[in-house]
CSV table of C-alpha atoms and ligand atoms in Angstrom, one decimal:
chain,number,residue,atom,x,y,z
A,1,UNK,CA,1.5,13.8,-12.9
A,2,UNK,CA,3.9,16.2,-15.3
A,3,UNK,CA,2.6,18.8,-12.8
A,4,UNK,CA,4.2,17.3,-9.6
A,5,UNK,CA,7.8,19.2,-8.8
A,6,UNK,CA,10.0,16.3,-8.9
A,7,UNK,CA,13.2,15.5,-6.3
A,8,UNK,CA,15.4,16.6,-9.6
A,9,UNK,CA,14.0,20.0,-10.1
A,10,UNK,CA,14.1,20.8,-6.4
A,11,UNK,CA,18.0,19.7,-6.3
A,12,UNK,CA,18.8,21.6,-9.6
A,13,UNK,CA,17.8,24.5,-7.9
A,14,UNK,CA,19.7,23.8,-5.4
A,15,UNK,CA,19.5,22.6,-1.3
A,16,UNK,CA,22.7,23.1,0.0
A,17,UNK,CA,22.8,24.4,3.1
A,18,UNK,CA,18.4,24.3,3.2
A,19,UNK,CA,16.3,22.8,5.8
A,20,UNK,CA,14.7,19.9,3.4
A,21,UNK,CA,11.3,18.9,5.6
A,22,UNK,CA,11.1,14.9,4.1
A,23,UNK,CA,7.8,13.0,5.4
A,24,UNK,CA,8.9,9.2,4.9
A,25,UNK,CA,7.0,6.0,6.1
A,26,UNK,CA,9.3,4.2,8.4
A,27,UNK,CA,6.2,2.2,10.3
A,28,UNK,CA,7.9,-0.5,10.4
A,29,UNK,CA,7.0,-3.6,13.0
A,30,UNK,CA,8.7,-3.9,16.0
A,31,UNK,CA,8.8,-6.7,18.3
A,32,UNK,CA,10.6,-6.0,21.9
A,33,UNK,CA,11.7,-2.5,20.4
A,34,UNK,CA,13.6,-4.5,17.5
A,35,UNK,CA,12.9,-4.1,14.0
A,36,UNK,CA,11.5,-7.3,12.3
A,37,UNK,CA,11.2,-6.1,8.9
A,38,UNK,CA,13.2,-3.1,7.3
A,39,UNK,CA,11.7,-2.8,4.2
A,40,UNK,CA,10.3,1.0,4.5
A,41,UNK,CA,13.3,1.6,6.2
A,42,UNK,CA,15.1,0.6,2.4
A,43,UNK,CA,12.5,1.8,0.6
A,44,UNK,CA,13.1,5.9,1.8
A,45,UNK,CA,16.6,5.3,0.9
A,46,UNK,CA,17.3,6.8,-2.4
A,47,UNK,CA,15.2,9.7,-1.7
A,48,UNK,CA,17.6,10.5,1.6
A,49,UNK,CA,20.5,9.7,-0.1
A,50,UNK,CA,20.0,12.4,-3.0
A,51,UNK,CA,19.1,14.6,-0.4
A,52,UNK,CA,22.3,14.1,1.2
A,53,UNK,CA,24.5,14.5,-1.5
A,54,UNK,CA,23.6,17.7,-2.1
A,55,UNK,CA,24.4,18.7,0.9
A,56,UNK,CA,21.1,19.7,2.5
A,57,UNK,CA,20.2,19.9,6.2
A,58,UNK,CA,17.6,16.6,6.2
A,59,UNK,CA,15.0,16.4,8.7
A,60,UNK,CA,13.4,13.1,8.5
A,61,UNK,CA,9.5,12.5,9.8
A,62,UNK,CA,7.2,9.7,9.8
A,63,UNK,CA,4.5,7.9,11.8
A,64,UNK,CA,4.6,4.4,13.8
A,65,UNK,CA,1.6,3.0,14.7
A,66,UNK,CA,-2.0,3.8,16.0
A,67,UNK,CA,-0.6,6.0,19.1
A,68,UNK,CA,-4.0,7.8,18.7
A,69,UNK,CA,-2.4,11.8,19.5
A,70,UNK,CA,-1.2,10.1,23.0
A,71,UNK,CA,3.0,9.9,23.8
A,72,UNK,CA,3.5,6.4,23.6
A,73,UNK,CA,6.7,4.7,24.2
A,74,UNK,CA,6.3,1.5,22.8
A,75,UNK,CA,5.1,3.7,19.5
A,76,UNK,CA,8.5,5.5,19.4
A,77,UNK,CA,10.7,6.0,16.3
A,78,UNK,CA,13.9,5.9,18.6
A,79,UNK,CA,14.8,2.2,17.4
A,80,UNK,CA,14.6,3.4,14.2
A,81,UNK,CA,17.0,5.6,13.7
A,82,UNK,CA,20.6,3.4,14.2
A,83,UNK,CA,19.1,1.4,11.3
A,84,UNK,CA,18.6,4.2,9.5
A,85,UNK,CA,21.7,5.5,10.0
A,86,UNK,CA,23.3,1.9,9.3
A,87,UNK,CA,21.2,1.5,6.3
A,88,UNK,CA,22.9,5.3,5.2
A,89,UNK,CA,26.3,4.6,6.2
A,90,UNK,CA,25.7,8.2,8.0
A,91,UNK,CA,25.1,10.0,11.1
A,92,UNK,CA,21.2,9.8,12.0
A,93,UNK,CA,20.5,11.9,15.2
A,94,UNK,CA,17.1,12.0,17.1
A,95,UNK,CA,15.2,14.1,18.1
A,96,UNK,CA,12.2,13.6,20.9
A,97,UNK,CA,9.6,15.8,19.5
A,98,UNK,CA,8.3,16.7,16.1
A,99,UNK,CA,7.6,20.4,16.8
A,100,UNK,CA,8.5,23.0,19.5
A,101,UNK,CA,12.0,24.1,20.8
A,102,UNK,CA,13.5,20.8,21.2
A,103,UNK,CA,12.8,19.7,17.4
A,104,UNK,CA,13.6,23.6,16.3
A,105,UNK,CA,17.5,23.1,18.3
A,106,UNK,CA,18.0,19.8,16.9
A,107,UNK,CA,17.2,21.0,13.4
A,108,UNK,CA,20.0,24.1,13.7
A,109,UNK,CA,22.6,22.2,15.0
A,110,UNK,CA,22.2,20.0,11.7
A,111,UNK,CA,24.9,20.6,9.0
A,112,UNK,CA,25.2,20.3,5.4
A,113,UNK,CA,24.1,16.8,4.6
A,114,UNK,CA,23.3,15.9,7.9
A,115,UNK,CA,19.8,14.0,9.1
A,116,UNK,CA,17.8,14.4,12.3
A,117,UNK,CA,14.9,11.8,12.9
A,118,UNK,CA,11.9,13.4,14.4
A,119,UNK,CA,9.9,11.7,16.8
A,120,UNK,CA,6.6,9.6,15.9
A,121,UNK,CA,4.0,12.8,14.1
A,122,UNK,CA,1.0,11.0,15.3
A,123,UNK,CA,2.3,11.5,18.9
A,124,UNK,CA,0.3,14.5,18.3
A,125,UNK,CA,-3.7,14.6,17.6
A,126,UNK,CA,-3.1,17.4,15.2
A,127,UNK,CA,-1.3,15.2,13.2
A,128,UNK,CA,-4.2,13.2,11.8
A,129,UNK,CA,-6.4,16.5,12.7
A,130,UNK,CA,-4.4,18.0,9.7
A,131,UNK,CA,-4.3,20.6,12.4
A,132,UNK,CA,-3.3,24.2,11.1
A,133,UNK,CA,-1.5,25.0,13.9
A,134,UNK,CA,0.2,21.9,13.7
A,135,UNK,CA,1.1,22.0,10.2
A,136,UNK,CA,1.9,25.3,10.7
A,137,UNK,CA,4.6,24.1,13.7
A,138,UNK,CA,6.4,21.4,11.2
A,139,UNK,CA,6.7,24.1,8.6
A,140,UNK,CA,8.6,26.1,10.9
A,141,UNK,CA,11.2,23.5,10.5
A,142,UNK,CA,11.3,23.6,6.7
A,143,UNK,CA,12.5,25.8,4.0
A,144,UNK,CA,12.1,22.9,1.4
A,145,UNK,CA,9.4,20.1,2.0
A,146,UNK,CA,9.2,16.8,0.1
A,147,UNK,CA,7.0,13.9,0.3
A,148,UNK,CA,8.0,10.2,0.1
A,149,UNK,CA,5.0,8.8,2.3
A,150,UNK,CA,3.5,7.2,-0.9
A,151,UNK,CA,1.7,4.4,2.4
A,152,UNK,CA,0.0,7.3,3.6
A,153,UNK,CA,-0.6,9.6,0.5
A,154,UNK,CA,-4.5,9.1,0.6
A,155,UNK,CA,-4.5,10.2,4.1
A,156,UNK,CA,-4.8,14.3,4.5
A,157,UNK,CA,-2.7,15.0,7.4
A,158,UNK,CA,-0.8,17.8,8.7
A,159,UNK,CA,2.6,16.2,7.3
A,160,UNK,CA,1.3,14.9,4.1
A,161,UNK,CA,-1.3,17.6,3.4
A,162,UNK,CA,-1.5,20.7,5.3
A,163,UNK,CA,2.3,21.3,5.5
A,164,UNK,CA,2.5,21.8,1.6
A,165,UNK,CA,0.7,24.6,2.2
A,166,UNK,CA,3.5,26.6,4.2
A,167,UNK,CA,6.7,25.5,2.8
A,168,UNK,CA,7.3,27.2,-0.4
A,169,UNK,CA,9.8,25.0,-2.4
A,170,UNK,CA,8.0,21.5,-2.3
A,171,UNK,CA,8.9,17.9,-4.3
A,172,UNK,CA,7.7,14.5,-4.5
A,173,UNK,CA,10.3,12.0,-3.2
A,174,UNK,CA,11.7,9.2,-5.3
A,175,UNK,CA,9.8,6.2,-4.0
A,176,UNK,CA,5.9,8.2,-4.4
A,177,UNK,CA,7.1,9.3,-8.1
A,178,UNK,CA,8.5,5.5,-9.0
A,179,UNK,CA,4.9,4.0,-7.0
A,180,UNK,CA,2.7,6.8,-9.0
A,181,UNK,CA,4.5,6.1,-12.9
A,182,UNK,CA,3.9,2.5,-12.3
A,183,UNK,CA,0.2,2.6,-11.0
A,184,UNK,CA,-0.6,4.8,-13.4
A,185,UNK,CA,-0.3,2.0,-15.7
A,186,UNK,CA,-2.8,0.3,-14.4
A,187,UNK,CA,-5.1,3.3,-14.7
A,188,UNK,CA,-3.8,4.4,-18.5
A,189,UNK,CA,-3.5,0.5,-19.6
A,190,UNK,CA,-2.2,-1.7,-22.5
A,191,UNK,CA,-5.0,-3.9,-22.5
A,192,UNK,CA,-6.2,-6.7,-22.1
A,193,UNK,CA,-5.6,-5.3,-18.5
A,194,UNK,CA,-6.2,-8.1,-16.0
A,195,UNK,CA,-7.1,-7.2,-12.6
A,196,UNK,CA,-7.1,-10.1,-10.0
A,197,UNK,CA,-8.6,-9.2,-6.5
A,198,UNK,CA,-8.7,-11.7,-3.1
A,199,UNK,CA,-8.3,-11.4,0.3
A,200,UNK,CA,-10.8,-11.1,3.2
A,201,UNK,CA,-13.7,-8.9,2.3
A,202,UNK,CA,-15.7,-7.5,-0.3
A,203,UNK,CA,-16.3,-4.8,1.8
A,204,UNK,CA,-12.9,-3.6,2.1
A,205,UNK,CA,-12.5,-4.0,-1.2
A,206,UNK,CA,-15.9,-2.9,-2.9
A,207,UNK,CA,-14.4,0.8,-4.4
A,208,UNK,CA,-11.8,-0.9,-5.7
A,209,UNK,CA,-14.3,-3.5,-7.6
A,210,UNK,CA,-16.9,-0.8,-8.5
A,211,UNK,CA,-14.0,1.2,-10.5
A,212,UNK,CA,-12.2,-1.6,-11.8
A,213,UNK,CA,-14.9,-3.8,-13.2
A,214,UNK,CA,-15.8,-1.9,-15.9
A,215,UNK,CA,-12.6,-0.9,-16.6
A,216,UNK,CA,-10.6,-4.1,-16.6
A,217,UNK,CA,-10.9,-6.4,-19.5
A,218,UNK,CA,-10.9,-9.5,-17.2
A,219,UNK,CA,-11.6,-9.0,-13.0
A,220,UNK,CA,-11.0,-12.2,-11.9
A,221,UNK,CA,-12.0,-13.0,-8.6
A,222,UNK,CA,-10.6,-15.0,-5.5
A,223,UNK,CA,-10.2,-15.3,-1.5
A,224,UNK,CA,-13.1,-15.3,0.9
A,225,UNK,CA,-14.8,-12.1,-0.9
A,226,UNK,CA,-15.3,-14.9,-3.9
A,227,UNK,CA,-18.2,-16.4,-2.4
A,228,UNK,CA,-19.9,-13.4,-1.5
A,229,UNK,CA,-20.6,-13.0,-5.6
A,230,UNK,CA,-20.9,-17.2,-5.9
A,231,UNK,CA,-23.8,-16.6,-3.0
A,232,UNK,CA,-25.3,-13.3,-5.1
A,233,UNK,CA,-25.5,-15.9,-8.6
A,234,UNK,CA,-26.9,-18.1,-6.0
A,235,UNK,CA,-24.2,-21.0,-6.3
A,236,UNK,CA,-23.6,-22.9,-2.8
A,237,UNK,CA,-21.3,-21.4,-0.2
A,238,UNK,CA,-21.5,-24.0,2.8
A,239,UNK,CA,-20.2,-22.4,5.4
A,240,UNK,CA,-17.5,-19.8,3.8
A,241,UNK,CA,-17.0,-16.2,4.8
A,242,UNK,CA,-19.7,-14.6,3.4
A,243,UNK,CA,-20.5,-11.1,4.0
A,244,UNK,CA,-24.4,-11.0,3.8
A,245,UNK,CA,-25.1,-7.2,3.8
A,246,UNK,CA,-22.4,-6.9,0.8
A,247,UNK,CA,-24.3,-9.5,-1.4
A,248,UNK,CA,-26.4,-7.0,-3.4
A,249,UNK,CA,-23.2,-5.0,-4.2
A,250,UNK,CA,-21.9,-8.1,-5.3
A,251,UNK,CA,-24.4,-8.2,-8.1
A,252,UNK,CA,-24.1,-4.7,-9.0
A,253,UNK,CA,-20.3,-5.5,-9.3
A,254,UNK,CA,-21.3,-8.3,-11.9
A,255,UNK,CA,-23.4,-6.3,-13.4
A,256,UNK,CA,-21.4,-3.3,-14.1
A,257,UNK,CA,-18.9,-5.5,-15.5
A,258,UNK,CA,-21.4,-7.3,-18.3
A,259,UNK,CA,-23.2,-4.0,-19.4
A,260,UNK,CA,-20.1,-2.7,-20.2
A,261,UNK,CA,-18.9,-5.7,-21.9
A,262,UNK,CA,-16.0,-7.0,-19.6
A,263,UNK,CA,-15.1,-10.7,-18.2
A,264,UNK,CA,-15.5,-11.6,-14.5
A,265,UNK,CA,-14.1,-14.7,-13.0
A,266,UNK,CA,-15.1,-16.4,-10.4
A,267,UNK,CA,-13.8,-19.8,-8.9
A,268,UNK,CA,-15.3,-23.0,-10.7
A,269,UNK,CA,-13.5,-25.1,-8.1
A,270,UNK,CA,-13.0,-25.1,-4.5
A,271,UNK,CA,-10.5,-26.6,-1.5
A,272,UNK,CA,-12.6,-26.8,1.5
A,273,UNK,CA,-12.1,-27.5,4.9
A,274,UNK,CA,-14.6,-28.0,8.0
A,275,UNK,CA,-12.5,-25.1,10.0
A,276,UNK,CA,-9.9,-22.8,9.1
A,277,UNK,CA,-6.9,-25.0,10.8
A,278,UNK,CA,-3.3,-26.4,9.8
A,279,UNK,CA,-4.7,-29.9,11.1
A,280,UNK,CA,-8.1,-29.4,9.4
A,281,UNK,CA,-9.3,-32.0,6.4
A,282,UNK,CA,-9.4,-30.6,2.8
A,283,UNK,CA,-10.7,-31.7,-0.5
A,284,UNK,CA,-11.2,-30.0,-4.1
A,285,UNK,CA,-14.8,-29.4,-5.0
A,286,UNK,CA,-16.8,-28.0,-7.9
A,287,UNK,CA,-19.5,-27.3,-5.5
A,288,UNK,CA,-19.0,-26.4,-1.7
A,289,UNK,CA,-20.8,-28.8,0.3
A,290,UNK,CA,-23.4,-28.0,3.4
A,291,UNK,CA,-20.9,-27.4,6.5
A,292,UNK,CA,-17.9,-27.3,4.6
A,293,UNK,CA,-16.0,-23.7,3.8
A,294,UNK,CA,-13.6,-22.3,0.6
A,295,UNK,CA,-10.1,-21.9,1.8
A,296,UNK,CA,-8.6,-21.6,-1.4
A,297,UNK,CA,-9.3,-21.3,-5.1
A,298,UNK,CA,-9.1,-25.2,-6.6
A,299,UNK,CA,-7.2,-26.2,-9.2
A,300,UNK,CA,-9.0,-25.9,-12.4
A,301,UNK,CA,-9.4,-22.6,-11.3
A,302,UNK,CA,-5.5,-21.4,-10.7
A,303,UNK,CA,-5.3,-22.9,-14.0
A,304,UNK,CA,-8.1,-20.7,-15.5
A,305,UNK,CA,-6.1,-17.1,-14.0
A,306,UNK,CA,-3.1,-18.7,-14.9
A,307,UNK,CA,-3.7,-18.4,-18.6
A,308,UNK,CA,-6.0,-14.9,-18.0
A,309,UNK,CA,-2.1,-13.7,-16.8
A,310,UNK,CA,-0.1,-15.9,-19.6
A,311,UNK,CA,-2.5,-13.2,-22.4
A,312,UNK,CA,-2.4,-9.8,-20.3
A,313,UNK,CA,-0.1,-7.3,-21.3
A,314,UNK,CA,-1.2,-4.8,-17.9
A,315,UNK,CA,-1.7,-7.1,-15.3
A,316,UNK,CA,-2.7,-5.8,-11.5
A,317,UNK,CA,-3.2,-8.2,-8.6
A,318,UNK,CA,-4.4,-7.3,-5.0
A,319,UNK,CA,-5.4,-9.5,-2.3
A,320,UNK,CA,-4.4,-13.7,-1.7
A,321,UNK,CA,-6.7,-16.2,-3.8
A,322,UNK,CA,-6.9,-18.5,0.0
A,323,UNK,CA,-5.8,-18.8,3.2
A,324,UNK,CA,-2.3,-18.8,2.6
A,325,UNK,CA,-0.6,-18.3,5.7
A,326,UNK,CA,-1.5,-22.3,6.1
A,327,UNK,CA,0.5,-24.5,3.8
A,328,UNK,CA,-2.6,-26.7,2.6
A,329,UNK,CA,-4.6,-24.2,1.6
A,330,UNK,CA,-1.6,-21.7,-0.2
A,331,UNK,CA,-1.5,-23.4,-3.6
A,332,UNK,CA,-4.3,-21.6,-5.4
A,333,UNK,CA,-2.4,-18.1,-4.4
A,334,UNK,CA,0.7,-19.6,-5.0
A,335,UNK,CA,0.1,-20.9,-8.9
A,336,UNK,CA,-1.3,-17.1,-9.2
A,337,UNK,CA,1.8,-15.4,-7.9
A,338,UNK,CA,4.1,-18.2,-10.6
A,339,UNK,CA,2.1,-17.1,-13.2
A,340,UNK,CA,2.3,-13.6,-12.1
A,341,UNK,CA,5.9,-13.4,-12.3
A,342,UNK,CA,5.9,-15.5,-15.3
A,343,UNK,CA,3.7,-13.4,-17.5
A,344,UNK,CA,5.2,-10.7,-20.4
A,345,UNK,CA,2.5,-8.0,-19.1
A,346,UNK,CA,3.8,-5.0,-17.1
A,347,UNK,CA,2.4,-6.3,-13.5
A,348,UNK,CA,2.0,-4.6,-10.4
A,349,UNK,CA,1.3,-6.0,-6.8
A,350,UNK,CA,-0.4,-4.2,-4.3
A,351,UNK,CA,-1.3,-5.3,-0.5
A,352,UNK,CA,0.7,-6.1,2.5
A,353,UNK,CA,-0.5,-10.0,2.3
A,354,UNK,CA,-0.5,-10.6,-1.1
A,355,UNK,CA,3.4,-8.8,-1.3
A,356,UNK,CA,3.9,-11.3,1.6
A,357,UNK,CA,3.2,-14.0,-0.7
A,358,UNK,CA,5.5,-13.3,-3.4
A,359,UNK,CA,8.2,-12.6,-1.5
A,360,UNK,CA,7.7,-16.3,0.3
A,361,UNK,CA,7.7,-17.5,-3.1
A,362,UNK,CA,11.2,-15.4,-4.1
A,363,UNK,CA,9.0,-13.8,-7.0
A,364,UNK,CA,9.5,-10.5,-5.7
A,365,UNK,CA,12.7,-9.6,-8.6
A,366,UNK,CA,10.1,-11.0,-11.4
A,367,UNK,CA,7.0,-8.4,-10.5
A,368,UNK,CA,7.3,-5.1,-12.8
A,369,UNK,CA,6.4,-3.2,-9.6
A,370,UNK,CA,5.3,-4.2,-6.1
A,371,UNK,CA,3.8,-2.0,-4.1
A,372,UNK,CA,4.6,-0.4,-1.1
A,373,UNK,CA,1.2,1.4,0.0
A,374,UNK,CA,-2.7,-0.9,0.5
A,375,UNK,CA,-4.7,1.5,0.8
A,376,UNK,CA,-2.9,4.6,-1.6
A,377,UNK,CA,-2.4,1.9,-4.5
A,378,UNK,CA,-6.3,0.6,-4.3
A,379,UNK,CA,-7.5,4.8,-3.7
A,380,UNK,CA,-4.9,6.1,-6.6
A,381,UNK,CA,-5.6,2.7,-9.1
A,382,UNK,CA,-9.5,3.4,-8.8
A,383,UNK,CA,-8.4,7.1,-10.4
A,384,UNK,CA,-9.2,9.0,-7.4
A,385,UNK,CA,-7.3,11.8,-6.3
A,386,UNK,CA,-4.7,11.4,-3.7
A,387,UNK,CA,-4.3,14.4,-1.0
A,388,UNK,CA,-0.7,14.0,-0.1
A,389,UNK,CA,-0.2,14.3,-4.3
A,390,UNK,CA,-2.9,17.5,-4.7
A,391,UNK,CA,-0.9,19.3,-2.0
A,392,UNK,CA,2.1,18.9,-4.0
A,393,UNK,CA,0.6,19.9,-7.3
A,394,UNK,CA,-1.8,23.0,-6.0
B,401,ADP,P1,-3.8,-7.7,1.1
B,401,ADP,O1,-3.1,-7.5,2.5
B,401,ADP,O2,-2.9,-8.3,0.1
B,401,ADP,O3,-4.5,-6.5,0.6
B,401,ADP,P2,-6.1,-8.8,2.4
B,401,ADP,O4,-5.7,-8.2,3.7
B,401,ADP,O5,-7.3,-8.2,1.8
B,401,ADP,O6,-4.9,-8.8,1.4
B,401,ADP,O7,-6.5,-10.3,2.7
B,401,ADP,C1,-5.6,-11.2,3.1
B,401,ADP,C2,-6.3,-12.2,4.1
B,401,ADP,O8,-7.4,-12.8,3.5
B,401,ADP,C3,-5.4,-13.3,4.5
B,401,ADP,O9,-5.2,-13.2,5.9
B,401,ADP,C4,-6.1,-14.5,4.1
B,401,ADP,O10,-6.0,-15.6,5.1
B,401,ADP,C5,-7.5,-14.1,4.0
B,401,ADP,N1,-8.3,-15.0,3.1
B,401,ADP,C6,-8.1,-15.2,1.8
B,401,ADP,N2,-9.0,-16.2,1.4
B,401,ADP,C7,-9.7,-16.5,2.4
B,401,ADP,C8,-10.8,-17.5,2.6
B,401,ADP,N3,-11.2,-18.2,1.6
B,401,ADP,N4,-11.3,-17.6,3.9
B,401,ADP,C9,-10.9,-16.8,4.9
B,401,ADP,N5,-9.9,-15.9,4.8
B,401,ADP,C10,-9.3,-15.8,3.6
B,402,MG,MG1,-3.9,-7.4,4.5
């Protein structure tokens, strides 16, 4: 981490008048070519900003999308870039390719503290290729090269990876500094470290459990992946999303967690439904019934995680307890996130859903940190390396 040039070294030594390469993540949702939520857009701020100030040449690149290596308009990072330069209170001017003459003109008409937005990286294949050539073509656009792309850290592409290894004078951004010091917490904790994982699947989640149950005090469990491990201890599951080829790695979970003398929860009570449907009937149950399916954690249960966060003093959370999205069955991921916010430990929130969830609830100001990458948070909290971070540190 010490190792990683920081944004303050690089300006000390000064960027005035330097091409400053910055890889952001501005994939944002759009709807109709309108932007319905800005929050990457705020989030690459600070970094910009600093950048700006010092009165470097700022070209600006990012992703949108799945466009797959194919020119895609309605994957286009045109939109983007008034509210950038609204958000900035500066000039933002765009620029239709990432690499080639057009992006090479654009960059030297750009004065000091000036910003061009390049076009959408993954309109080219070599972008998620980490293509040399490609890497090669966005370096030629760069004197300085910082990343602040903390969303797409764990990914090794030509602008988060094989760029660093062409641009001399590199620095991690504000945003993948601030996200990296706060996970790290989760990895280096003050225990008791509580870890509490939902959502969909265990097997989009099963790294994530295999490095954290040993290594959190308490793993408590919720979502639909909770009665994948209630159908491994061989507890009734009616009709819930159970992921039957994932049941065995269930157990090993469990297991790994009891040899090495740490707690796992699991839900002791239920709210079932016969379908997953706003107009669907519900009850509470200790056991899930024949035909009926978990949609939520049950009461005694919130109650249970609620206290597990009331003692933490690290406390990391991933993943909804239910099916929040409809009101009825919300209440188990809701009395989570109060108790979240309401606990003394340093906390951290990680996952598009469950962040959706606190910021529903208005808890977003109480959370130590929420975080802004899935994926990079679940790779970089399980203490595996991240390749956008080793390029900056080799
Ligand atoms: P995050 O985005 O926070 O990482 P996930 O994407 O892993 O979270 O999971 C969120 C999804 O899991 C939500 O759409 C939610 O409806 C679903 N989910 C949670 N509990 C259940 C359940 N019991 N049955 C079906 N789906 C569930
Ligand atoms: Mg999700």
């Amino acid at each position: 981490m010490s190792q990683i040039p920081s944004l303050d070294a690089l300006i000390a030594r000064g960027v005035r008048d330097q091409r400053v390469f910055v890889r952001v993540d501005l994939n944002v949702p759009l709807r109709g070519g309108a932007i319905t939520d800005d929050t990457r857009v705020r989030a690459s701020l600070p970094t910009l900003r600093r950048l700006i100030a010092a009165g470097a040449r700022v070209v600006v690149a990012s992703h949108l999308g799945r466009p797959k290596g194919k020119r895609k308009p309605e994957f286009s990072l045109r939109p983007v870039a008034p509210r950038l330069a609204q958000l900035l209170g500066a000039g933002v001017s765009f620029c239709e390719d990432c690499i080639g003459p057009e992006a090479a003109r654009a960059v030297s008409e750009l004065g000091p503290g000036q910003v061009v937005l390049l076009e959408n990286l993954r309109f080219h294949a070599g972008e998620e290729a980490n293509d040399a050539d490609f890497a090669k073509a966005l370096a030629q656009l760069a004197d300085c090269y910082v990343n602040d792309a903390f969303g797409t850290a764990h990914r090794a592409h030509a602008s988060t990876e094989g760029i660093a290894r062409h641009v001399d004078r590199v620095a991690a951004g504000d945003l993948l500094r601030s996200e990296l010091e706060h996970l790290r917490v989760v990895r280096e904790p003050v225990r008791p470290l509580l870890v509490i994982l939902g959502g969909a699947k265990v097997s989009d989640k099963l790294a994530v459990l295999e490095a954290l149950a040993p290594h959190a005090d308490v793993l408590a469990i919720g979502g639909a992946m909770a009665y994948t491990f209630l159908a491994a201890r061989g507890e009734p599951v009616g009709n819930s999303l159970v992921e039957p080829d994932r049941i065995e790695d269930a157990r090993r979970v469990a297991r790994a967690a009891e040899r090495s003398g740490r707690r796992l929860l699991l839900p002791s009570d239920h709210v079932v439904a016969e379908r997953i449907a706003a107009d669907a009937v519900s009850r509470v149950v200790s056991a899930i019934p024949e035909g009926w399916m978990g949609v939520d954690i049950g009461p005694d249960t919130a109650t249970r995680y609620a206290a597990e966060a009331a003692r933490a003093r690290t406390l990391f959370w991933n993943g909804p307890m239910g099916v929040f999205e409809i009101a009825a069955f919300a209440n188990g991921t809701a009395q989570v996130a109060r108790a979240v916010a309401a606990s003394s430990a340093t906390t951290v929130v990680g996952g598009g859903d469950s962040l959706a969830a606190i910021n529903q609830l208005g808890l977003g100001d109480r959370i130590t940190h929420l975080s802004t990458g899935g994926g990079a948070s679940l790779e970089y909290v399980q203490g595996l390396e991240l390749p956008g971070v080793a390029a900056l540190e080799r």
